[in-house]
PDB file of C-alpha atoms in Angstrom:
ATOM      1  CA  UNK A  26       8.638  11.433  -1.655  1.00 96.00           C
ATOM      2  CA  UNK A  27       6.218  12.715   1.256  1.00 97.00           C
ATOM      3  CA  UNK A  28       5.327   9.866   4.060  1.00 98.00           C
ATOM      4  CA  UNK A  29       2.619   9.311   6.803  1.00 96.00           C
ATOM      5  CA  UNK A  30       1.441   6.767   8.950  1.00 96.00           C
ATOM      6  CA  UNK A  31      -2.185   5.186   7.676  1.00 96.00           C
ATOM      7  CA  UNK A  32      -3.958   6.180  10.863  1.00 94.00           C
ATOM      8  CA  UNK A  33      -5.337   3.676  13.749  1.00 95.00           C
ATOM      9  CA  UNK A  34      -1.831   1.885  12.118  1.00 97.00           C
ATOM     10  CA  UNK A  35       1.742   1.997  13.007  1.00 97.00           C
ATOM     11  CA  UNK A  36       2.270   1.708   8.970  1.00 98.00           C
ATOM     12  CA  UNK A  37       4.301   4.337   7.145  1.00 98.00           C
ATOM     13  CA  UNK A  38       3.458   4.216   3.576  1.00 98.00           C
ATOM     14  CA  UNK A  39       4.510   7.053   0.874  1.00 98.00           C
ATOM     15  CA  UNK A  40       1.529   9.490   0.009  1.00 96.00           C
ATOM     16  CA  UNK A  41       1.697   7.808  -3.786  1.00 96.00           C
ATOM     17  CA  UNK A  42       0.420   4.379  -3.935  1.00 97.00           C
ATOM     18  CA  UNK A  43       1.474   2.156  -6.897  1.00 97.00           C
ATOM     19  CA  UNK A  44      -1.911   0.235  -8.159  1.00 96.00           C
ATOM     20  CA  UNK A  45      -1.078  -2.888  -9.472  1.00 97.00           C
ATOM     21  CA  UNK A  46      -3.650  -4.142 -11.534  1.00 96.00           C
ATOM     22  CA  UNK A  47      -2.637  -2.651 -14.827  1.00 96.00           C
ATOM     23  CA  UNK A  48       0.048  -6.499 -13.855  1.00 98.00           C
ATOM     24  CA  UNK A  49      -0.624  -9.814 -14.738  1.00 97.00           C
ATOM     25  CA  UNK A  50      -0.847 -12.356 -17.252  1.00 95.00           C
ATOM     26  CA  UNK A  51      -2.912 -10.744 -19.889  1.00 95.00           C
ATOM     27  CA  UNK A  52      -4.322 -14.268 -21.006  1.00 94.00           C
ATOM     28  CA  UNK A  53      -5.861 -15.033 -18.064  1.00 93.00           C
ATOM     29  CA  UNK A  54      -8.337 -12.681 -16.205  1.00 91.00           C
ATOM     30  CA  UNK A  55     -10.772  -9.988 -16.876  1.00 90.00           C
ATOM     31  CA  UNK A  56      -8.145  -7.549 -18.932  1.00 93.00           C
ATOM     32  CA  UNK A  57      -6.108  -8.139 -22.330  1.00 94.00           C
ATOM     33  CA  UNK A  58      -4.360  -4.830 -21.321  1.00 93.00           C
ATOM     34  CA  UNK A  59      -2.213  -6.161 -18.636  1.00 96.00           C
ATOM     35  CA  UNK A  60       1.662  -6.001 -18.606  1.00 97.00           C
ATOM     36  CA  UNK A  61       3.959  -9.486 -18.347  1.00 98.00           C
ATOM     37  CA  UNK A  62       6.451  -9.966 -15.571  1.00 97.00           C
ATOM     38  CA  UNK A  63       9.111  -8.289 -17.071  1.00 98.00           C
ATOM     39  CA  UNK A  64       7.673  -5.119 -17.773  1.00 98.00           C
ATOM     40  CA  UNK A  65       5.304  -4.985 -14.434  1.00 98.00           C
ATOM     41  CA  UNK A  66       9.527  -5.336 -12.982  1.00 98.00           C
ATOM     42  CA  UNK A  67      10.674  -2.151 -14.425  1.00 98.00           C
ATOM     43  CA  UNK A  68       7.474  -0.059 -13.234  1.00 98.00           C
ATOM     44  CA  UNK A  69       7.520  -1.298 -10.382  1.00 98.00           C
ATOM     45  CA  UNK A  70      11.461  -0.876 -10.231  1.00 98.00           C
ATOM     46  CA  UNK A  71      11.209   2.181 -10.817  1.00 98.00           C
ATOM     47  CA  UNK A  72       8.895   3.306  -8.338  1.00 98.00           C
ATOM     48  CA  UNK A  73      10.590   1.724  -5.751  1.00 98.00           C
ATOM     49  CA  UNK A  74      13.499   3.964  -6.791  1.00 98.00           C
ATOM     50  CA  UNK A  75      11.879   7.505  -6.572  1.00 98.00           C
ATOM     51  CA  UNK A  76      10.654   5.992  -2.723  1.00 98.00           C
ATOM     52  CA  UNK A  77       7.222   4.320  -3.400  1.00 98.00           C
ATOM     53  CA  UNK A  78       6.862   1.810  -0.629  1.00 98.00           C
ATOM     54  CA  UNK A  79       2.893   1.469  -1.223  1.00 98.00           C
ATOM     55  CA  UNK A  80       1.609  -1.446  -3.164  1.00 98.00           C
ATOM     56  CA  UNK A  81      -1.975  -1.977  -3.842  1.00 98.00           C
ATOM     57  CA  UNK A  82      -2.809  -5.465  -5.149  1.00 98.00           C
ATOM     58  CA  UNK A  83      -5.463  -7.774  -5.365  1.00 98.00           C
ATOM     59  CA  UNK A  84      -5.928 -11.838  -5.678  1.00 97.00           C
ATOM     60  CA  UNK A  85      -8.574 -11.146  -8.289  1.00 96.00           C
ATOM     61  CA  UNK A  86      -6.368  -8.957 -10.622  1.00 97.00           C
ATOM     62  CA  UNK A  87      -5.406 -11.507 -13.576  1.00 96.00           C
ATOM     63  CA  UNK A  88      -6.133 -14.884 -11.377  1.00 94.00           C
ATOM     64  CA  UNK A  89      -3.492 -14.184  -8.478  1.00 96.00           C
ATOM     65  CA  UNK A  90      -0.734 -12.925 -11.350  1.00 98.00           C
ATOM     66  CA  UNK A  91      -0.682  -9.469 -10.429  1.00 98.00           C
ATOM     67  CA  UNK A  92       0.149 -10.510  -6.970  1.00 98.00           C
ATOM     68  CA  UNK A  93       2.699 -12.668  -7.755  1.00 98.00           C
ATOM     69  CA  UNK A  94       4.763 -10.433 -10.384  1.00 98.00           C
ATOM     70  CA  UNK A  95       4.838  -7.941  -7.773  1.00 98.00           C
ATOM     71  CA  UNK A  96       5.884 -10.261  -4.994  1.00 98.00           C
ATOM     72  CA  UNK A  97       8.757 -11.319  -7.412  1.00 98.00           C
ATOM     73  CA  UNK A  98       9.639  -7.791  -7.989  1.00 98.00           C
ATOM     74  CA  UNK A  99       9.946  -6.834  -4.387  1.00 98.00           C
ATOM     75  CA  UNK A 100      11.932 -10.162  -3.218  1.00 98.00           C
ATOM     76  CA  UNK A 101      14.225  -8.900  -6.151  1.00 98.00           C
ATOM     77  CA  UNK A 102      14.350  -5.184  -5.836  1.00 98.00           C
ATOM     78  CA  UNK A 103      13.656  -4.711  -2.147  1.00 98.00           C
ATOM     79  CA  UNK A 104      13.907  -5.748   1.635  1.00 98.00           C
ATOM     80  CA  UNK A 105      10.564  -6.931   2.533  1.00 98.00           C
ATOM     81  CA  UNK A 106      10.482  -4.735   5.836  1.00 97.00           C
ATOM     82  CA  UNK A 107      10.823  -1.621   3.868  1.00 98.00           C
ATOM     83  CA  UNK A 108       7.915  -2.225   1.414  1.00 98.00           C
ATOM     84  CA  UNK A 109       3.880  -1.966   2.573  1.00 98.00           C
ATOM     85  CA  UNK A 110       1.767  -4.743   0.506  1.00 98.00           C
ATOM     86  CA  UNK A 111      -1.909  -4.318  -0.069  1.00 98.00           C
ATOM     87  CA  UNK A 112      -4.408  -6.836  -1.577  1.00 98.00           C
ATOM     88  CA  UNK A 113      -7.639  -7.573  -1.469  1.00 98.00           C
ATOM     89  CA  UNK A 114     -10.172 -10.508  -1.541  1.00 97.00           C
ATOM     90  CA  UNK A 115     -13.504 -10.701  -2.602  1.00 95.00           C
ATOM     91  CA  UNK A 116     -16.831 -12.153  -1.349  1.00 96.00           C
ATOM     92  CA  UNK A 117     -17.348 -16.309  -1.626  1.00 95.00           C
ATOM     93  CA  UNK A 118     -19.202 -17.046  -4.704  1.00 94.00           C
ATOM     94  CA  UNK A 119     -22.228 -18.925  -5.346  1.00 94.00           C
ATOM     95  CA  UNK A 120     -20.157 -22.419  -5.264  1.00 96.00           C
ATOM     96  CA  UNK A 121     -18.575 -21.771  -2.328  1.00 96.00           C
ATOM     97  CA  UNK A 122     -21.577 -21.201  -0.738  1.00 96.00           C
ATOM     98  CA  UNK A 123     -22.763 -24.156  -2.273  1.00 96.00           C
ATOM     99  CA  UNK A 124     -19.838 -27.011  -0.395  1.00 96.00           C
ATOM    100  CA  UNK A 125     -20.722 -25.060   3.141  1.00 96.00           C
ATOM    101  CA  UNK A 126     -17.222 -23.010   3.089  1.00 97.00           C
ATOM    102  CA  UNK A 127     -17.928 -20.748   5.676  1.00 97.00           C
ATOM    103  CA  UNK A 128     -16.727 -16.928   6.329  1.00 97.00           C
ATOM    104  CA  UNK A 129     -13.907 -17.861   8.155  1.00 98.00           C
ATOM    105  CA  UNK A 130     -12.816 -20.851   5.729  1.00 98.00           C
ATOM    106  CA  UNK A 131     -12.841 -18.916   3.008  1.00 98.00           C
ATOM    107  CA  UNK A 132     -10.926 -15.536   4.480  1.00 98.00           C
ATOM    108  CA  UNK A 133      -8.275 -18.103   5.745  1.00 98.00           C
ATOM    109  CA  UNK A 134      -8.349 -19.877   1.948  1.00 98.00           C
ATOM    110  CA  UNK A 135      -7.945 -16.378   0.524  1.00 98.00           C
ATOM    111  CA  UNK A 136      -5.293 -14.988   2.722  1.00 98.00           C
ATOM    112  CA  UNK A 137      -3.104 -18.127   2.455  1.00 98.00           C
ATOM    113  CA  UNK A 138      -3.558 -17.959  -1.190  1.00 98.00           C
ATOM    114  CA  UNK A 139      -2.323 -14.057  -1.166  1.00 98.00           C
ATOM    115  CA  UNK A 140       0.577 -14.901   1.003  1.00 98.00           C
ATOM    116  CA  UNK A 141       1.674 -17.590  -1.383  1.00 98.00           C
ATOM    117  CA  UNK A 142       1.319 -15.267  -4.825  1.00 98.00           C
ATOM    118  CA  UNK A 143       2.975 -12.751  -3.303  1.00 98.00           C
ATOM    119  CA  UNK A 144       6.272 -15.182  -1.660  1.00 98.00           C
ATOM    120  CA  UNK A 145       5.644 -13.704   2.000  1.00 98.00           C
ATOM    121  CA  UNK A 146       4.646 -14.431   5.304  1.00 98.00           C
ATOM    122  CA  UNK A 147       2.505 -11.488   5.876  1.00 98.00           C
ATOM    123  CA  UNK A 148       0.561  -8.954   4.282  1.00 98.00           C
ATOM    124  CA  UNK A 149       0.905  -5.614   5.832  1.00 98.00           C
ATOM    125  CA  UNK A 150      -2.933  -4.119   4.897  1.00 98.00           C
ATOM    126  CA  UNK A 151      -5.809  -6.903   3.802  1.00 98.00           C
ATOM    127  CA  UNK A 152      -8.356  -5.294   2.301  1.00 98.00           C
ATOM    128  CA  UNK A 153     -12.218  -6.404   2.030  1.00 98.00           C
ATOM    129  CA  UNK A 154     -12.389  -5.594  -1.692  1.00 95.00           C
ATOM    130  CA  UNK A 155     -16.381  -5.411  -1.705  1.00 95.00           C
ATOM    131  CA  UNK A 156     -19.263  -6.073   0.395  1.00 96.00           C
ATOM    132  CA  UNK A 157     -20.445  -9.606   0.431  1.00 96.00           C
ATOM    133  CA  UNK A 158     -24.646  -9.464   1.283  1.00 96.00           C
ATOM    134  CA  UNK A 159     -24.562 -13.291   1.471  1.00 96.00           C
ATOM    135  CA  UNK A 160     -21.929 -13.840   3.951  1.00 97.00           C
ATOM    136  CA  UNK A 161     -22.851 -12.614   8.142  1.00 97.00           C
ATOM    137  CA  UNK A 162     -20.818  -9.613   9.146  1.00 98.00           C
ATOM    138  CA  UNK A 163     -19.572 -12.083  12.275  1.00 98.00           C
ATOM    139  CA  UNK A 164     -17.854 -14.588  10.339  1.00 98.00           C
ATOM    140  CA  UNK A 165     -16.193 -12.166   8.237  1.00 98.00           C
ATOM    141  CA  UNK A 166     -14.908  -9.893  11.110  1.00 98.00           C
ATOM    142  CA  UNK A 167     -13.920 -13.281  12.809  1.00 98.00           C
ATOM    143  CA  UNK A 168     -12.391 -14.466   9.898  1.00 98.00           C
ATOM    144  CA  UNK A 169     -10.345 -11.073   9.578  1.00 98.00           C
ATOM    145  CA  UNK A 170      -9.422 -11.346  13.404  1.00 98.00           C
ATOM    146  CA  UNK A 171      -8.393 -14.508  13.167  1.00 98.00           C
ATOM    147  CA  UNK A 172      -5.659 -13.723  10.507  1.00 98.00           C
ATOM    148  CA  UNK A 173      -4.324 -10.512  12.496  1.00 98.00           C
ATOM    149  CA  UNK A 174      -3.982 -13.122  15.779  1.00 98.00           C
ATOM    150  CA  UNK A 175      -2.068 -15.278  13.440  1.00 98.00           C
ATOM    151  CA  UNK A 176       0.430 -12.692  12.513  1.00 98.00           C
ATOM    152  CA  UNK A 177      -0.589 -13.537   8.939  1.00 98.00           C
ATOM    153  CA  UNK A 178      -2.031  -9.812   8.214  1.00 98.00           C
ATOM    154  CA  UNK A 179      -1.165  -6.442   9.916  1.00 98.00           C
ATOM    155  CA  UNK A 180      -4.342  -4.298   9.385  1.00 98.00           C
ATOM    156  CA  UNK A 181      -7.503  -4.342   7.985  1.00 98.00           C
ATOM    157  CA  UNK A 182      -8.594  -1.936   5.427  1.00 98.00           C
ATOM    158  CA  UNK A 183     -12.012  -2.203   3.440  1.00 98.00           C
ATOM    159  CA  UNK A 184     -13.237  -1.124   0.025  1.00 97.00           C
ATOM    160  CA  UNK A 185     -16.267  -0.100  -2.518  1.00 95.00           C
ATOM    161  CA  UNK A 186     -18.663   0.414   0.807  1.00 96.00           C
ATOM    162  CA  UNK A 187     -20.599   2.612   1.718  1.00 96.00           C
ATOM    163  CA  UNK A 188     -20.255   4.958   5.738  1.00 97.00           C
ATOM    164  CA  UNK A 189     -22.990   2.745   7.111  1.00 97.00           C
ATOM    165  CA  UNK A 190     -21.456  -0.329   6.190  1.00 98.00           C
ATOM    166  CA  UNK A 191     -18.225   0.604   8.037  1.00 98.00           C
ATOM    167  CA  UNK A 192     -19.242   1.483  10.616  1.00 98.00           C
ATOM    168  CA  UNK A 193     -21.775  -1.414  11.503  1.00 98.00           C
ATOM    169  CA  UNK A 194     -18.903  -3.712  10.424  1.00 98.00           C
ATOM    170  CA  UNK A 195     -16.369  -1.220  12.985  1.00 98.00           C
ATOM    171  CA  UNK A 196     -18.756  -1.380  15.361  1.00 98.00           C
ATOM    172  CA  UNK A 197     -19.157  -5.080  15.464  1.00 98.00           C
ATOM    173  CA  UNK A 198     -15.786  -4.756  15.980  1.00 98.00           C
ATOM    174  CA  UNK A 199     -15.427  -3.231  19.029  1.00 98.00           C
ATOM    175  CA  UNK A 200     -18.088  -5.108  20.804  1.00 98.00           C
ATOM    176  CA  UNK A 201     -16.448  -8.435  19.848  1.00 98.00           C
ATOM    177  CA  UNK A 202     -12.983  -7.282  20.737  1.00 98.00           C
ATOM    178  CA  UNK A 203     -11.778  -7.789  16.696  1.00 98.00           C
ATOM    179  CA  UNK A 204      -9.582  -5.857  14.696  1.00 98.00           C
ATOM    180  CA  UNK A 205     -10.736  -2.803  13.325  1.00 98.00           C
ATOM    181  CA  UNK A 206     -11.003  -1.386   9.430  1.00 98.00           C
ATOM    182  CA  UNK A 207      -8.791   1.643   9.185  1.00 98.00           C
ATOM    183  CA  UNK A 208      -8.775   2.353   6.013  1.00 98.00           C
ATOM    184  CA  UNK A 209     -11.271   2.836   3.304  1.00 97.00           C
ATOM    185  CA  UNK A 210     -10.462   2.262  -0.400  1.00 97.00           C
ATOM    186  CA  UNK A 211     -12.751   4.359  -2.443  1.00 95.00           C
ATOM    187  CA  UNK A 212     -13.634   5.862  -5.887  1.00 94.00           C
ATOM    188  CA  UNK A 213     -12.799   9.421  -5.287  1.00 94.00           C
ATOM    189  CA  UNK A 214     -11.806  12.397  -8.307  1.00 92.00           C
ATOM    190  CA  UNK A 215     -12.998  15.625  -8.940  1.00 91.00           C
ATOM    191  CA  UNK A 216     -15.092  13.832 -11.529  1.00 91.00           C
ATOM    192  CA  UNK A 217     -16.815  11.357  -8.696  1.00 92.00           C
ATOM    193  CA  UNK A 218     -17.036  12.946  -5.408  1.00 94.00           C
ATOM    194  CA  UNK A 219     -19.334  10.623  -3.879  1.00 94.00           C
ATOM    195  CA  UNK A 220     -17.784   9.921  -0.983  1.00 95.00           C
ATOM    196  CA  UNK A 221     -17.215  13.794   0.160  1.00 96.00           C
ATOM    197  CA  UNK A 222     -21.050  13.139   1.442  1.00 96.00           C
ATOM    198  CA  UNK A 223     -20.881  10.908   3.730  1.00 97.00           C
ATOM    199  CA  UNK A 224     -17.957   9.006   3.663  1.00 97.00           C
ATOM    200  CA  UNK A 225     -15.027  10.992   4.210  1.00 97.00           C
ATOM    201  CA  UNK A 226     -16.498  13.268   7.402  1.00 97.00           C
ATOM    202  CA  UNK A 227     -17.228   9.968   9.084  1.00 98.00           C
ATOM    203  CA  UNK A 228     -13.444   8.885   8.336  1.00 97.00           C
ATOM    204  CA  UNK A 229     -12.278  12.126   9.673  1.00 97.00           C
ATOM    205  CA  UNK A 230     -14.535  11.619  12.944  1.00 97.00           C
ATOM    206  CA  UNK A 231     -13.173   8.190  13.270  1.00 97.00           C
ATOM    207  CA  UNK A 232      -9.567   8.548  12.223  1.00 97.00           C
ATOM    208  CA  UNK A 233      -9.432   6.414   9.190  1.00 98.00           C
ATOM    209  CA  UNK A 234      -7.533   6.864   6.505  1.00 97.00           C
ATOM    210  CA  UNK A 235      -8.819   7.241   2.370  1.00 96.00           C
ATOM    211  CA  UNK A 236      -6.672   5.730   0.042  1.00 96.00           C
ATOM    212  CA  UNK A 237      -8.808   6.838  -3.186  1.00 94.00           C
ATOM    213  CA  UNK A 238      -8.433   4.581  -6.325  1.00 92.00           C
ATOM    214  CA  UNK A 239      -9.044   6.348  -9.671  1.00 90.00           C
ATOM    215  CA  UNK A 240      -7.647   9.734  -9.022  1.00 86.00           C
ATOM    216  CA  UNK A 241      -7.484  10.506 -12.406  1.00 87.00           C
ATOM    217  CA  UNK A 242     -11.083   9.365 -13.975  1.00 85.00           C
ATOM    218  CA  UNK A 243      -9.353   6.227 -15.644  1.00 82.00           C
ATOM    219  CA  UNK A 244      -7.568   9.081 -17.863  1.00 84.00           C
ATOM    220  CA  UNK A 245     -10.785  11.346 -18.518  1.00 85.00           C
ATOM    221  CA  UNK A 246      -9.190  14.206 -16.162  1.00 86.00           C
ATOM    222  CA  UNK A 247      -5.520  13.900 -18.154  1.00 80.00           C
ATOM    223  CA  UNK A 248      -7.591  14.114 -21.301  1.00 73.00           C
ATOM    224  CA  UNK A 249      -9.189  17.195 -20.596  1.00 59.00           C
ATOM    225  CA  UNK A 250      -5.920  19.090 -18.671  1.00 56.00           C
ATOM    226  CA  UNK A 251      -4.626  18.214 -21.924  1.00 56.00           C
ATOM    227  CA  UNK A 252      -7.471  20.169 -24.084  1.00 55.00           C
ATOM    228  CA  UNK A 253      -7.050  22.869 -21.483  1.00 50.00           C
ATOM    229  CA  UNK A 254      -3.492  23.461 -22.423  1.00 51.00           C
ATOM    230  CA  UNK A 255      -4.391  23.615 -26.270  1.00 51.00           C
ATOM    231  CA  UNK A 256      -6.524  26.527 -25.101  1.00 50.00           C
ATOM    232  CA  UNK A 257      -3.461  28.648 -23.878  1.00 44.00           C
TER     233      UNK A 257
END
């Protein structure tokens, strides 16, 4: 296994990163497809073995399940200082906004809700999972900050967004004295290449790293390699 620091970070995650939402308790959440504890264990297991450090979760995967059979896996299979957790939160909904829960509230809700599935006492990279238009960009960069000053989260990394977005939010940033994003979680394969237009030369000007979900087309670019090799 190849490693490399996520830049703007002092973390040193393995160039594969596990996804984990293919975990969880397949009766409750958005997929029937999802594997049960004991089988997310032995993936999971088993990717720890051949030097996988890199775990991608996300509170909304399966209601919080995903996060929590993977925090059971590492606690079993792993020192927690060896292993880099991702997960993600996503924008307050309409009822949220509804009781007055502000930005900040609801980042400090979410995190402590992360921290809990997952049975630790930090997360290592927490990731915006996508853009919330009804929340201001101060609360949610204060809300972020807050959490780093807490020791309760290590980095902040950001996802589904577009370059401008980044880099208003990044610049915010700077001006306020927060934490920074520095890392961008995209959809990036040679089927989708999006993000080579804008996205990934401002990420090489500003040093962030790309952590691409969906490498392989959700399975369209295995589909046709393997109608290629018919061919031959």
């Amino acid at each position: 296994m190849k490693y490399k620091k996520l830049d703007n970070s002092e973390l040193t995650v393995s160039q594969i990163c596990m996804g984990c939402m293919g975990f969880g308790d397949s009766k409750d959440g958005h997929h029937s497809w999802t594997l049960n504890e004991e089988e997310s264990h032995k993936i999971i297991k088993s990717a720890l073995e051949i030097g996988i450090n890199f775990f991608d979760t996300a509170i909304a995967y399966q209601n919080g399940s995903s996060e929590r059979y993977l925090g059971s896996a590492i606690k079993k299979y792993a020192k927690r200082e060896d292993v880099i957790i991702a997960t993600k939160f996503l924008p307050r909904t309409s009822e949220d906004i509804a009781k007055g829960v502000t930005g900040q509230q609801y980042i400090r809700d979410m995190v402590n809700k992360s921290l809990k599935n997952l049975d630790t006492d930090y997360i290592d990279l927490y990731i915006y999972h996508m853009w919330d238009y009804n929340t201001p960009l101060y609360d949610i960069m204060d809300g972020l900050n807050q959490m780093v000053l807490e020791g309760k989260v290590k980095y902040l990394g950001i996802s589904n967004c577009y370059a401008w977005q980044i880099s208003k939010a990044n610049a915010l940033a700077e001006k306020e004295g927060f934490s920074k994003f520095i890392s961008i979680q995209g959809h990036y394969n040679l089927i989708f290449r999006e993000e080579e237009r804008e996205m990934i030369p401002f990420c090489k000007d500003q040093n962030i790293s790309i952590t691409p979900y969906s490498p392989l087309a959700g399975g369209r670019l295995l589909s046709l390699l393997g109608r290629h090799q018919k061919d031959f």
